[in-house]
Each structure stands twice: as C-alpha cells, then as structure tokens.
Coordinates of C-alpha atoms in Angstrom, one line a residue:
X1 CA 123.2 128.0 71.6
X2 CA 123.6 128.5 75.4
X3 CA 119.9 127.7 75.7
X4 CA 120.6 124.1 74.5
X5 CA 123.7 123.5 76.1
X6 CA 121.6 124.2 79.2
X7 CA 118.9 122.0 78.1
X8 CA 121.4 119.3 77.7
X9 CA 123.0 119.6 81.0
X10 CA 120.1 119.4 82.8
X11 CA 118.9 116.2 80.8
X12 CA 122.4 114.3 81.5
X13 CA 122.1 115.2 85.7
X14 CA 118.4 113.8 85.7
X15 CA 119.8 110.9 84.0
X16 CA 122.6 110.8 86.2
X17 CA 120.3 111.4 89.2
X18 CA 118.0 108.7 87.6
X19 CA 120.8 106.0 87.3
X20 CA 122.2 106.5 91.1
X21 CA 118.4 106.5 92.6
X22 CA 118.1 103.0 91.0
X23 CA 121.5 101.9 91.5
X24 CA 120.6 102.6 94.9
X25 CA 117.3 101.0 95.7
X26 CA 119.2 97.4 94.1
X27 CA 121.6 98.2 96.4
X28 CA 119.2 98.8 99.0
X29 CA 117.5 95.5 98.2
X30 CA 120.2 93.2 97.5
X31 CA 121.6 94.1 101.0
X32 CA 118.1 94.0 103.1
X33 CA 115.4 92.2 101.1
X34 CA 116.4 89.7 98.7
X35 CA 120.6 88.8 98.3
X36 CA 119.4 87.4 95.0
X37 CA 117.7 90.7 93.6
X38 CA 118.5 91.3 90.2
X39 CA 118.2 95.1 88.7
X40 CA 114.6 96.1 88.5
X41 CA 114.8 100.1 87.0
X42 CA 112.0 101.2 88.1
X43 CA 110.8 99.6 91.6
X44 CA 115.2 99.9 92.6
X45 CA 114.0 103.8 91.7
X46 CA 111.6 103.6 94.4
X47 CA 113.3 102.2 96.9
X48 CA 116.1 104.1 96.0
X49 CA 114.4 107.3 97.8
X50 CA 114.3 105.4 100.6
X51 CA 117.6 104.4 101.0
X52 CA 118.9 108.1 100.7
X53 CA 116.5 109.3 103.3
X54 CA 117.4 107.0 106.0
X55 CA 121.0 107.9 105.2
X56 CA 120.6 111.6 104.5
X57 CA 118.7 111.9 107.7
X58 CA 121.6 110.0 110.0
X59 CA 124.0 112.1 108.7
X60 CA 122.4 115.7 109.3
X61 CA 122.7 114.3 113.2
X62 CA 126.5 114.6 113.1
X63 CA 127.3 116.8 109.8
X64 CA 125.1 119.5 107.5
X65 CA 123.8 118.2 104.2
X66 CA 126.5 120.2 102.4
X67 CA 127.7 120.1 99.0
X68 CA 131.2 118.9 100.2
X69 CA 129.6 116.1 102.4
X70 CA 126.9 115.2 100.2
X71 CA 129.4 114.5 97.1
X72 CA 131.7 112.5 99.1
X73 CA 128.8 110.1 100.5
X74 CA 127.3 110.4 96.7
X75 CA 130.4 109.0 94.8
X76 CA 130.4 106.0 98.4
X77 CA 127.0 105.0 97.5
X78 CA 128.2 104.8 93.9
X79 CA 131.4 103.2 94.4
X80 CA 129.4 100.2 96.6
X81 CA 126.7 100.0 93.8
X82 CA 129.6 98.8 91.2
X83 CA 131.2 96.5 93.4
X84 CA 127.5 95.1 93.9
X85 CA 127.4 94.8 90.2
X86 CA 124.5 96.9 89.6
X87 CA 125.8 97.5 85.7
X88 CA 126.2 94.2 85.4
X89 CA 123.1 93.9 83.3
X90 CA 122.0 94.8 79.4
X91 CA 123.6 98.0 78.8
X92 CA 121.0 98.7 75.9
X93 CA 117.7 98.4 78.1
X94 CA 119.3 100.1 81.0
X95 CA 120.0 103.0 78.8
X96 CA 116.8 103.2 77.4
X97 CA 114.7 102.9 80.4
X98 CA 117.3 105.8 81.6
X99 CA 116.3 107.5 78.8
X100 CA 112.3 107.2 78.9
X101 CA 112.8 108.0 82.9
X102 CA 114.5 111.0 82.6
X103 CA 112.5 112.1 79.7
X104 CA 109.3 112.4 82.4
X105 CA 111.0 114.0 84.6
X106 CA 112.5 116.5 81.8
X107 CA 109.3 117.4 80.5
X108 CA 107.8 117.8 84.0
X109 CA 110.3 120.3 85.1
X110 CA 111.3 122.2 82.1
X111 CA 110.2 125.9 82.0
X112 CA 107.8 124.7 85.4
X113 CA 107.9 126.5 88.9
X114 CA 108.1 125.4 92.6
X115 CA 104.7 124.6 94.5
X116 CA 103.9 128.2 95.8
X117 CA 104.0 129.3 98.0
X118 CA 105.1 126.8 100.0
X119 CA 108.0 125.8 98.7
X120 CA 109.4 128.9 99.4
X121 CA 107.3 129.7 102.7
X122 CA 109.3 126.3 104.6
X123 CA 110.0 123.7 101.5
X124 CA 113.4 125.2 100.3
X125 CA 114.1 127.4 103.4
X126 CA 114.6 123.7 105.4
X127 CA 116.8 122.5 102.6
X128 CA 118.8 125.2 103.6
X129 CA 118.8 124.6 106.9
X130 CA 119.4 120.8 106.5
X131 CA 122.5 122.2 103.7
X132 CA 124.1 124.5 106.1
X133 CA 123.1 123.1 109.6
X134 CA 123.3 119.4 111.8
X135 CA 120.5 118.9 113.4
X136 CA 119.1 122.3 115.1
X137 CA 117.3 121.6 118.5
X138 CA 113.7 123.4 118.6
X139 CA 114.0 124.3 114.5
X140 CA 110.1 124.1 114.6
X141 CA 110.1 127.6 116.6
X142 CA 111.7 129.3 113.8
X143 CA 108.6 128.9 111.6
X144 CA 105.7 126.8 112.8
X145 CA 105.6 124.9 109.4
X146 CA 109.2 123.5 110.0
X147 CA 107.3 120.7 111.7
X148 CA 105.8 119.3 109.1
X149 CA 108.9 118.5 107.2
X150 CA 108.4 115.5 105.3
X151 CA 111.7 112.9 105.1
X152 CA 111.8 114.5 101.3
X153 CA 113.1 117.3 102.2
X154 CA 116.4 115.0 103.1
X155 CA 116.1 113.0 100.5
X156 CA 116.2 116.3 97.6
X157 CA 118.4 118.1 100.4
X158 CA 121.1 115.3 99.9
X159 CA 121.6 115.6 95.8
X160 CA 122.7 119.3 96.2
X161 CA 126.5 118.3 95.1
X162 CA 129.2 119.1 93.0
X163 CA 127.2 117.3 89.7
X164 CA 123.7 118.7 90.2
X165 CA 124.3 121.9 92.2
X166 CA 121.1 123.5 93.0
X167 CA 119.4 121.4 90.8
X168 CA 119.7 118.2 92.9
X169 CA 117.0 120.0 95.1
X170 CA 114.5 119.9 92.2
X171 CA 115.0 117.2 90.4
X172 CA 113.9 114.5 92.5
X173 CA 110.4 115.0 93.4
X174 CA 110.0 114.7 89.6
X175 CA 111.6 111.7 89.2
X176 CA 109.0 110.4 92.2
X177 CA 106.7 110.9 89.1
X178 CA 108.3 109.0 86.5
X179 CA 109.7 106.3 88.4
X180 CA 106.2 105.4 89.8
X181 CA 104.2 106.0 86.3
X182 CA 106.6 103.9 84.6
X183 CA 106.4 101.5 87.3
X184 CA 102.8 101.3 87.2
X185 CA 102.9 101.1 83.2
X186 CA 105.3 98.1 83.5
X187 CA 103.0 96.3 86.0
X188 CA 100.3 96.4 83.6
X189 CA 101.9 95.5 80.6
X190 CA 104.1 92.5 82.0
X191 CA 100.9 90.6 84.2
X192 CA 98.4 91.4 81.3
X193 CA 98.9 87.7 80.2
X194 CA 99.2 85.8 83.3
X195 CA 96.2 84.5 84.2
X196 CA 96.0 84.8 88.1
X197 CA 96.9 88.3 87.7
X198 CA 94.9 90.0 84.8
X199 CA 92.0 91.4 87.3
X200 CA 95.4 93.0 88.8
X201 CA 97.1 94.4 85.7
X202 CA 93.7 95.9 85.0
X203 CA 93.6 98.1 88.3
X204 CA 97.1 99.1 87.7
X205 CA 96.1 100.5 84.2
X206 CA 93.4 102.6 85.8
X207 CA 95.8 103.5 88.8
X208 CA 97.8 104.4 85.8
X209 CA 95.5 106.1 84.1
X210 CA 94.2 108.1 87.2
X211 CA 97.8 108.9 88.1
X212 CA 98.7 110.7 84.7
X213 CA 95.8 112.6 85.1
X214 CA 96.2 113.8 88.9
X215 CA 100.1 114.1 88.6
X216 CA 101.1 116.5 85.8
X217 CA 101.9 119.4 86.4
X218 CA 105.2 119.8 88.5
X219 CA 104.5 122.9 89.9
X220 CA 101.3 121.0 92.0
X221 CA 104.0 118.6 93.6
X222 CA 104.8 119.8 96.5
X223 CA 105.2 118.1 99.5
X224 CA 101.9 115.6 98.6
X225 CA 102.1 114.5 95.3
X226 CA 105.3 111.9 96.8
X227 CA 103.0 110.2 99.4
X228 CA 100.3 110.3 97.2
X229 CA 102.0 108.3 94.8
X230 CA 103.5 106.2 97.0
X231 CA 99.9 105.3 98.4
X232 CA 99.4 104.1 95.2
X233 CA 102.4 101.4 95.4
X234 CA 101.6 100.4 98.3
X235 CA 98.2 99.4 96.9
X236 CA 100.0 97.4 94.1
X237 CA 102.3 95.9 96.5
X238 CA 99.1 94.8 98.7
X239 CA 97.4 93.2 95.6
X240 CA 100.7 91.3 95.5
X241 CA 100.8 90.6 98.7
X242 CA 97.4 88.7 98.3
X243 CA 98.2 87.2 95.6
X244 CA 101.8 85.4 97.0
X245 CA 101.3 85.5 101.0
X246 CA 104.3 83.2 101.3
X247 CA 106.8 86.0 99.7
X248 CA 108.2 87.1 103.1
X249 CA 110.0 89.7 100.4
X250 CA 107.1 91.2 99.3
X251 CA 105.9 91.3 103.0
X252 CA 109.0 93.3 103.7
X253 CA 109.0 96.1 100.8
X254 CA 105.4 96.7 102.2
X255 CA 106.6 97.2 105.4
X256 CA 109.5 99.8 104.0
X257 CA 107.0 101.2 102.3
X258 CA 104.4 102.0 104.7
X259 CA 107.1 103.2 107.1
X260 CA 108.7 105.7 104.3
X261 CA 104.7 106.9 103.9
X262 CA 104.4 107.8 107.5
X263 CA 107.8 109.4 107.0
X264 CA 106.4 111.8 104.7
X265 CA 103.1 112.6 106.3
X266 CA 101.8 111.6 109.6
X267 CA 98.1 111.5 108.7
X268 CA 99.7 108.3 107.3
X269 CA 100.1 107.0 110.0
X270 CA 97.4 104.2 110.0
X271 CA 98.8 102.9 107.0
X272 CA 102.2 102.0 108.8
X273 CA 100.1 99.6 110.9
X274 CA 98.8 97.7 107.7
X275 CA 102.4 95.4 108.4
X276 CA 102.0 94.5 111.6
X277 CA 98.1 93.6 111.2
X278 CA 99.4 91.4 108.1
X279 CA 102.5 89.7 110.4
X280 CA 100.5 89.2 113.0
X281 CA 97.9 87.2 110.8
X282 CA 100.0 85.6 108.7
X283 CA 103.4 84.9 110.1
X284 CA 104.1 83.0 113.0
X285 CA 108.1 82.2 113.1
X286 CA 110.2 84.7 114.8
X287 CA 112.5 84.5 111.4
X288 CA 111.5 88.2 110.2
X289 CA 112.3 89.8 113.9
X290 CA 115.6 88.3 113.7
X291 CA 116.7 89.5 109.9
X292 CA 118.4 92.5 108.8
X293 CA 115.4 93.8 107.6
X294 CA 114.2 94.2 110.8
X295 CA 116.7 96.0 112.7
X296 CA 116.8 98.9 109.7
X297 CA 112.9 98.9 109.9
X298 CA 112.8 99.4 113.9
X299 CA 116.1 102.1 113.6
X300 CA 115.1 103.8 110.7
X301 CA 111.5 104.7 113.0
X302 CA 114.0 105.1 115.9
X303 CA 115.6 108.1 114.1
X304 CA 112.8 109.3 112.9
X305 CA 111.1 109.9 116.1
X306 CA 114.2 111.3 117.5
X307 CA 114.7 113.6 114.9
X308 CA 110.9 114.4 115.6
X309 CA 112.0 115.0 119.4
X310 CA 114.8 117.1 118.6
X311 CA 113.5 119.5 116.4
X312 CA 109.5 119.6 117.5
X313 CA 109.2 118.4 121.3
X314 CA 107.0 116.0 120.1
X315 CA 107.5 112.2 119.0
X316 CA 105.0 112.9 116.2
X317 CA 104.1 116.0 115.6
X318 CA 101.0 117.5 115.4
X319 CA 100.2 114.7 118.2
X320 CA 100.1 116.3 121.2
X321 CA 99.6 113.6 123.6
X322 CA 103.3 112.7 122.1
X323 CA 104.9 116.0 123.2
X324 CA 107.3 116.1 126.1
X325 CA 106.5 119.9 127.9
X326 CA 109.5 119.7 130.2
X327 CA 111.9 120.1 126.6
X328 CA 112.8 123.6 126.4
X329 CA 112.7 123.9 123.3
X330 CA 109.0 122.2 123.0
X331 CA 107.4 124.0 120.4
X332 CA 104.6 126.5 122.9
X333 CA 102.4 127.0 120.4
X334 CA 101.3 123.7 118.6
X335 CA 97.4 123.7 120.3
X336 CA 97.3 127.2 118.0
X337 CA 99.3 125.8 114.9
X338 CA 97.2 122.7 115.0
X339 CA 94.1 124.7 115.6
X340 CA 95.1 127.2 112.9
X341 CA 95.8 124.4 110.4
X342 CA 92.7 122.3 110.6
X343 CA 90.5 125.7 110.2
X344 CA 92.3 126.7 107.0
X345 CA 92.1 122.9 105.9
X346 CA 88.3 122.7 106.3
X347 CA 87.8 126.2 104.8
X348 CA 88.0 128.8 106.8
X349 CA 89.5 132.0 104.6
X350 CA 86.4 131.2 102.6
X351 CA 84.5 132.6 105.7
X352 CA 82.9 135.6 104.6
X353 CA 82.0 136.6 108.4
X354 CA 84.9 135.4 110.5
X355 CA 84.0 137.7 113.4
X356 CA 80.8 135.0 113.7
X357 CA 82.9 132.4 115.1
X358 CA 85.6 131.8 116.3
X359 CA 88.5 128.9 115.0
X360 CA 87.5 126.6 117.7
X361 CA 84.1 126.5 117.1
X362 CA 84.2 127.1 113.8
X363 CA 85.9 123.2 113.3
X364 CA 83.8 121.7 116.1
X365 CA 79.8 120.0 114.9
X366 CA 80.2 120.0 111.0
X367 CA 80.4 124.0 111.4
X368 CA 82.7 124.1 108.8
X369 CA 80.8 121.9 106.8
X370 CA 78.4 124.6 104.8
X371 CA 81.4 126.8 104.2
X372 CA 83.7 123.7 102.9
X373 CA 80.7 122.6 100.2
X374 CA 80.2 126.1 98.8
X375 CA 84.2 126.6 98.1
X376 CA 86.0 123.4 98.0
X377 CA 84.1 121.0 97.4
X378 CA 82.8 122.2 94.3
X379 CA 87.1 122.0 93.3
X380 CA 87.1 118.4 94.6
X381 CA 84.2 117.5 92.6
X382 CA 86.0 119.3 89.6
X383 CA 88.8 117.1 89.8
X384 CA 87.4 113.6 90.4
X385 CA 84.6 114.2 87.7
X386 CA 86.8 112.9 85.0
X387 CA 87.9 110.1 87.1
X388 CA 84.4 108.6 87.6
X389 CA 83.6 109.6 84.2
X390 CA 86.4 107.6 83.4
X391 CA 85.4 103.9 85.3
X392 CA 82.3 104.7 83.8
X393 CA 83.1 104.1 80.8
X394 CA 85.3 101.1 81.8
X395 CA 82.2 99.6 82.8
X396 CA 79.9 100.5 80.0
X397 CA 83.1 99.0 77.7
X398 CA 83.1 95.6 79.5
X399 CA 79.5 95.4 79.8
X400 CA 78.7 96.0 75.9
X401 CA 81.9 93.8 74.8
X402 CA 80.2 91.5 77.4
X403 CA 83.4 91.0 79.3
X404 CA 81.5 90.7 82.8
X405 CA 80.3 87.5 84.7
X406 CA 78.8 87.0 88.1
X407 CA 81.6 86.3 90.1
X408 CA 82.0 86.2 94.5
X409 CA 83.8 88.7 96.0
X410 CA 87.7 88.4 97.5
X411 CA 87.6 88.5 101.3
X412 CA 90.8 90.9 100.9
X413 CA 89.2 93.1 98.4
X414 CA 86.7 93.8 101.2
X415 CA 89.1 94.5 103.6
X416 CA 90.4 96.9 101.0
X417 CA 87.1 98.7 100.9
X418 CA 86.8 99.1 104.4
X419 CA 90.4 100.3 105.0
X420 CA 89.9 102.8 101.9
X421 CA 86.7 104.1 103.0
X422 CA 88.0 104.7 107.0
X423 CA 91.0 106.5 106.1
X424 CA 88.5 108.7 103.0
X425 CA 86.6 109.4 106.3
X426 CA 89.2 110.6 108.2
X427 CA 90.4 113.0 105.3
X428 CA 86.6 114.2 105.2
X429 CA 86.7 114.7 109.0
X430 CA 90.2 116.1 109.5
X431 CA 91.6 117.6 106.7
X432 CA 89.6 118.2 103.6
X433 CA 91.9 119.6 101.0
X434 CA 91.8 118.1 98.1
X435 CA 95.8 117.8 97.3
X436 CA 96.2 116.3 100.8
X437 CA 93.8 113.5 100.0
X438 CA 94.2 112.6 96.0
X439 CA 95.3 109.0 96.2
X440 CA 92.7 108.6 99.5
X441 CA 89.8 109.4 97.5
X442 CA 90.5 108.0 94.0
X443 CA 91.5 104.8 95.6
X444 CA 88.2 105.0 97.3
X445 CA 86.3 105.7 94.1
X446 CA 88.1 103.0 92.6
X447 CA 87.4 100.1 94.9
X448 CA 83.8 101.0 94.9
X449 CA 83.4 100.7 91.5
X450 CA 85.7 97.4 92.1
X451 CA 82.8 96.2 94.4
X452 CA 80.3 97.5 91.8
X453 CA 81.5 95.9 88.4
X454 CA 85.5 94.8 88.5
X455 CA 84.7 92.4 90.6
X456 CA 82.7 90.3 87.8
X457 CA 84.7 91.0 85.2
X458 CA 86.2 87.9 83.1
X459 CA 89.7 87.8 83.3
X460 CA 89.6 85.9 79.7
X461 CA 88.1 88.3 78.1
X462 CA 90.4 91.4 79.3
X463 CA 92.8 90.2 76.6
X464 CA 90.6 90.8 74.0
X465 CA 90.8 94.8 75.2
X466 CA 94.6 94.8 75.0
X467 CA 94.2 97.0 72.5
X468 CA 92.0 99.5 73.7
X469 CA 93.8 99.9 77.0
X470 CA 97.1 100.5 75.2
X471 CA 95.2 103.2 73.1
X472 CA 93.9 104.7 76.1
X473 CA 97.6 105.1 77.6
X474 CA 99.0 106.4 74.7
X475 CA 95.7 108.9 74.3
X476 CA 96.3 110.4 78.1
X477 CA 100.1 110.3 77.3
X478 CA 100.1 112.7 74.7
X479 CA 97.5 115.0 76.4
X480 CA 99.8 115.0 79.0
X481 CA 102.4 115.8 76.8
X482 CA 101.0 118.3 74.8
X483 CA 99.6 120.3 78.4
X484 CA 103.2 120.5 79.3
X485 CA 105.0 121.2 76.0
X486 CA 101.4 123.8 75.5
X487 CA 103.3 125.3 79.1
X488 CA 106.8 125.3 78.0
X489 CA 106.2 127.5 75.4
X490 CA 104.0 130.0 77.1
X491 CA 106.5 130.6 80.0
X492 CA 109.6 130.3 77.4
X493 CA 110.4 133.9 78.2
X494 CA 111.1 132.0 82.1
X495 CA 114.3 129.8 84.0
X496 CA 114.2 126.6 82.3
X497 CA 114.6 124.9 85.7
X498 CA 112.1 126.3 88.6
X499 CA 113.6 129.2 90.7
X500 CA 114.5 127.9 94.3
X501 CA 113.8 131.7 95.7
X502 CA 111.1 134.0 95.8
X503 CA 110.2 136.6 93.4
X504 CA 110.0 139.1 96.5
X505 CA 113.4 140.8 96.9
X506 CA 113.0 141.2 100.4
X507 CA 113.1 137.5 100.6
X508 CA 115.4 136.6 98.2
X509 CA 118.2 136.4 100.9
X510 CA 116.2 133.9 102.8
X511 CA 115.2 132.1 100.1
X512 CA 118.2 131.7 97.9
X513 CA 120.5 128.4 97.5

C-alpha cells in the first residue's frame, strides 16, 4: 500500500511540475514573443525551461536556490500565470495532455538511476552548491568539471521546493523528453494535411522516430540528452522558419532557442550564430533591436557570461583566449583540464600503451584516430545502424508505393546540409563521443538521405502512407514501453525515483540532498 501511495505522489508532482513548466513558457511567450499567444502544451513546455533558467540563474547572484526561496518565487511565477489567464482554456484537453506528458516522464523515471557517474561526480554536487550557496567566486577550482555546468543544472536546481522536495531535481530532465517527443508527435500529425508542409511533417516523424529510439532510457540523460533534443527543435523551428520568413515570431523563438543551446553546451556555440546570419539576411528594420525580446536576449547572454566570469575566469569556458589571468580565482589549470578532456573524448583509456605517447601528441595528426575506430567507433556505428536501416526502408517504401518524383532541390535545404555536415566535422575533430554528438550525427544522416531521396518525394502521395507512419509510431512506442516497463520490473527490488547520492558511503555526505 505504501508502494502505491508513493507511486501516486510522484505521478501528481510530475504533473504539477508538468502544468507550471507550460504555464510558464505561455507566460514566457505572451510577455516576450507574441501578446496574442494562446496556450500551446507542449512548445509553452519548452520554453518553459527557459524561462526558469534565466530566472533561476539571476537569483543564485543575490540568494541560494533553496527550498524556502525556490517555493516563494515557484507559487510568484504561478500566481502571474493565473492572472495571465493560462487556465483559461479547455480544461478537458489540458488535463489530458497533462496526463499523456507526465505519463513519459513517469515511465522514464520509475525504478531508473542517475547518469553515472557523473551525476554524482559534479551533476548533483552543483545542485547542492547552487541550493545552499549565491554565486561562489572560482567554484570551478573545487572540481575541474564545475565548469562545464550546463544552465540545467539551475533550471532542475530551482524545483527543489516544499511540493517536489528532492524530486524537483529529477524530474525535469525527463520531462525535457516528453515535452519534446510529444511536441514532435504533434507537429507531424497536425501539418500532415497541409499541403506546403507535408515534406515537413514527414521529417518530423523521422526526427520522431529517431528520437524515441536515441532517448529512452533515463539513466543515459545526463547533461546531453537536453541539448540534444533541443537541437532537434531548433531544426523544426528552422524548417518553419523557411517556410514563413515574414513571422518575426518564429524568428525570435529561434533565437531563444539557440541561445538556451549554447547555454547548455558551448560546443554549441556556432549554432547561436544561426540568428544573427538569418537577421542580417533577412531583416532590415531596426524593429526587432528595439523590442522586449531583444533586451532579455542580449541580458540573459550578459548573465550568462558573467556567471561564466565569476565562477571559471573565463567568458566561455573551455576557451582560453576568453580567460582573464589577472582574476584570482582564474581557474590554473584549464590547458590540463582541456588537454585531459579532449584525450579521454577521442579515446585515450582505450590506449593499451599509454607510456607510447604522451596526451599532447596523442590528440595532435589523427593519432588518436586508430585507437578511436577500434573502441568507439564500432559503439557509434552500433547505434546509428538502426537509424540508417531505418531511412532505408523509408525509401525502399516510397520508391515501391511509387511516391517519389524528380523534383529541384531547396536552396535552404542545402544550406542545411552544409551547416549539418560542418558542425558533424567538428564533433569528429573535437570531441568524438558518441552521447555528446547524437542529434549532430542523426541530423546529418538525415539530411543526406534528404539530399538522396526526400527531396523527390510527392508530397500528394505521403497521405496515402498516413497509415503506415501512424503504425510505425505506435510500433516504436510500445517497444519503448515494453524496454522500460521490461526495466522496472528487473530493478523492482530498487528506489522507485533515482538516488541523488552515491552508493559509496564515503561519499554519501557529499553527495546527499
């Protein structure tokens, strides 16, 4: 009986947690994009996240992300969503996409672990730092790895209150999951008949597709699965984009969301300039520089960077060329830690001789290369085999239903291409791990198979396939489903919700929220 009631309690905070994230990113909308925005669940979820970073991360300036201050600024936040008439909408479908949310995330979490081991190597010892502490100058000289703190680490930080407890730490990475699968799921299903947009309904299936596949298991989230995901939006949003230049709004959630990827991992970084490449070529009129939007966009990267200064030395970190050396509290040792980093990421404790070469050399003339393609590589081609397995059989469907025409090729699909295959590269080059680089390389894969058959398929005849791609969904759904329930029952015996602290004793002190 206790087991249930537990089940039960954590099912109504997701779906608490699940209301206020959306709740949030209308508010967040109404107030900075679009005073006419009316309640969107899903893509209010994912802007939601950004909302409660930028705020979580001003306040740890001036107070500690504790429970006491994070409930009072939760119930705000709540408070201004009502008077912004955020429930004034159909109570029915609001509950049930509530429901259907939280259900993901449920299943993703229940009877699951943290990402080991580093959640518990700098993950959850910087939400305790962020609970307990302001703003600590030099934090990155307390453990190397505090540098690379990703703006989630505020966001989850911030929902440890007097409704979720400890549990506010965990459960918003997984609703990163179900808010973006669901979002993807509706984008398909609701442009499926409009005729200017099937080619794009179609890639969001296989995004979709792809994305159920890469992103289920919890305990694999992490700090990447979040940008990884969010790579993926911004993709959608950039098919939009294309298709309704003159949408200054859409302009302007790209831009938000770019920023919030950067936010989360600097190897982003490019992708943040992707706005400013499509204002300068498209937008002429001052009108977006002197909007609200602007002046939260240009602070929010402000803070950021200060934040960065304050606890790094360095504007962005691992940049060095961005470092101030006169702070005293500039973190000494980043030409090791970035050294260090980029030999583990291209392979190095898969050295069988390490006393051969040394780190330096070792990363320097495709050294690493022969080491990296006996080891990893063979786990990267594990993991995207079912993914071009996958298009190919898109293709071999279209082509024997005879669903594919000779058709030219979109200018901005190209530029798509190009941009997917630089920033492929530079995962290749710079940091070859497979989890870091998910959404870089499927994206890649599936803009060259865009190039190789998408491109010339008939949008008529898509319709004809409704069927089949609604099979397919369903299909990976409840394999999904099944892999996780197949998991809940094998670790039964285990915490329902993932332990926040480390199953060395020693540690637990550390650890332990």
């Amino acid at each position: 009986m206790f087991y249930i009631q537990n089940l039960i309690i954590i099912f109504i905070q997701i779906s608490i947690l699940a209301i206020f994230i959306s709740s949030s990113g209308f508010l967040f909308r109404k107030c900075l994009i679009n005073v006419n925005h009316t309640p969107d669940f899903e893509e209010d979820g994912l802007f939601g996240f950004i909302l409660i970073g930028f705020l979580a991360l001003i306040l740890n300036f001036f107070l500690p992300l504790s429970i006491l201050n994070n409930s009072i600024f939760f119930i705000l936040i709540f408070l201004l969503t009502l008077n912004f008439g955020y429930f004034n909408q159909n109570k029915k479908i609001l509950l049930k996409k509530t429901f259907f949310i939280s259900l993901i995330a449920f299943v993703l979490l229940l009877h699951s672990t943290v990402n080991r081991p580093d959640a518990w190597l700098y993950h959850l010892p910087y939400s305790k730092i962020l609970n307990e502490h302001k703003i600590i100058l030099g934090v990155s000289n307390i453990h190397s790895r505090f540098a690379h703190i990703s703006i989630f680490q505020y966001v989850s930080s911030f929902f440890y209150n007097f409704i979720l407890f400890k549990n506010g730490i965990l459960i918003p990475i997984a609703l990163v999951a179900s808010f973006s699968l669901s979002f993807f799921y509706n984008e398909f299903k609701k442009n499926y008949k409009i005729k200017n947009k099937q080619i794009y309904s179609y890639l969001t299936f296989l995004i979709l597709i792809i994305s159920l596949y890469s992103f289920n298991r919890y305990s694999e989230y992490g700090n990447d699965a979040q940008p990884n995901l969010y790579y993926f939006i911004l993709f959608i949003f950039l098919l939009r984009f294309f298709i309704d230049k003159k949408n200054e709004n859409i302009f302007k959630e790209l831009s938000l969301l770019s920023l919030f990827l950067f936010f989360m991992k600097p190897t982003y970084i490019f992708v943040s300039l992707i706005p400013l490449v499509l204002f300068l070529i498209f937008y002429k009129k001052y009108k977006i520089i002197r909007s609200k939007f602007f002046i939260f966009y240009i602070s929010f990267l402000a803070i950021w960077l200060l934040k960065n200064v304050f606890t790094t030395g360095c504007f962005i970190y691992p940049l060095k060329q961005t470092c101030l050396d006169k702070l005293a509290w500039n973190n000494k040792n980043i030409e090791e830690n970035i050294l260090t980093n980029e030999a583990w990421s291209k392979g190095w404790p898969d050295l069988e001789d390490k006393s051969s070469i040394t780190k330096s050399d070792y990363i320097k003339n495709f050294n690493w290369f022969e080491t990296w393609k006996n080891n990893h590589f063979l786990y990267v081609i594990k993991k995207i085999l079912p993914v071009v397995i996958f298009l190919v059989f898109n293709y071999l469907l279209l082509y024997f239903t005879k669903s594919l025409k000779k058709n030219y090729l979109k200018i901005e699909y190209l530029y798509f291409f190009l941009f997917s295959l630089f920033f492929f590269t530079i995962w290749l080059i710079k940091f070859p791990v497979y989890r870091l680089g998910i959404s870089q390389i499927n994206l890649f894969i599936l803009l060259s198979f865009y190039l190789f058959f998408i491109k010339n398929i008939n949008p008529s005849k898509l319709f004809k396939l409704h069927r089949y791609f609604n099979f397919l969904i369903i299909f990976v759904i409840a394999v999904v489903l099944s892999k996780n329930l197949l998991r809940i029952i094998d670790n039964f015996d285990k915490s329902i919700m993932p332990n926040l602290y480390s199953s060395n004793i020693k540690n637990q002190s550390l650890f332990k929220i």
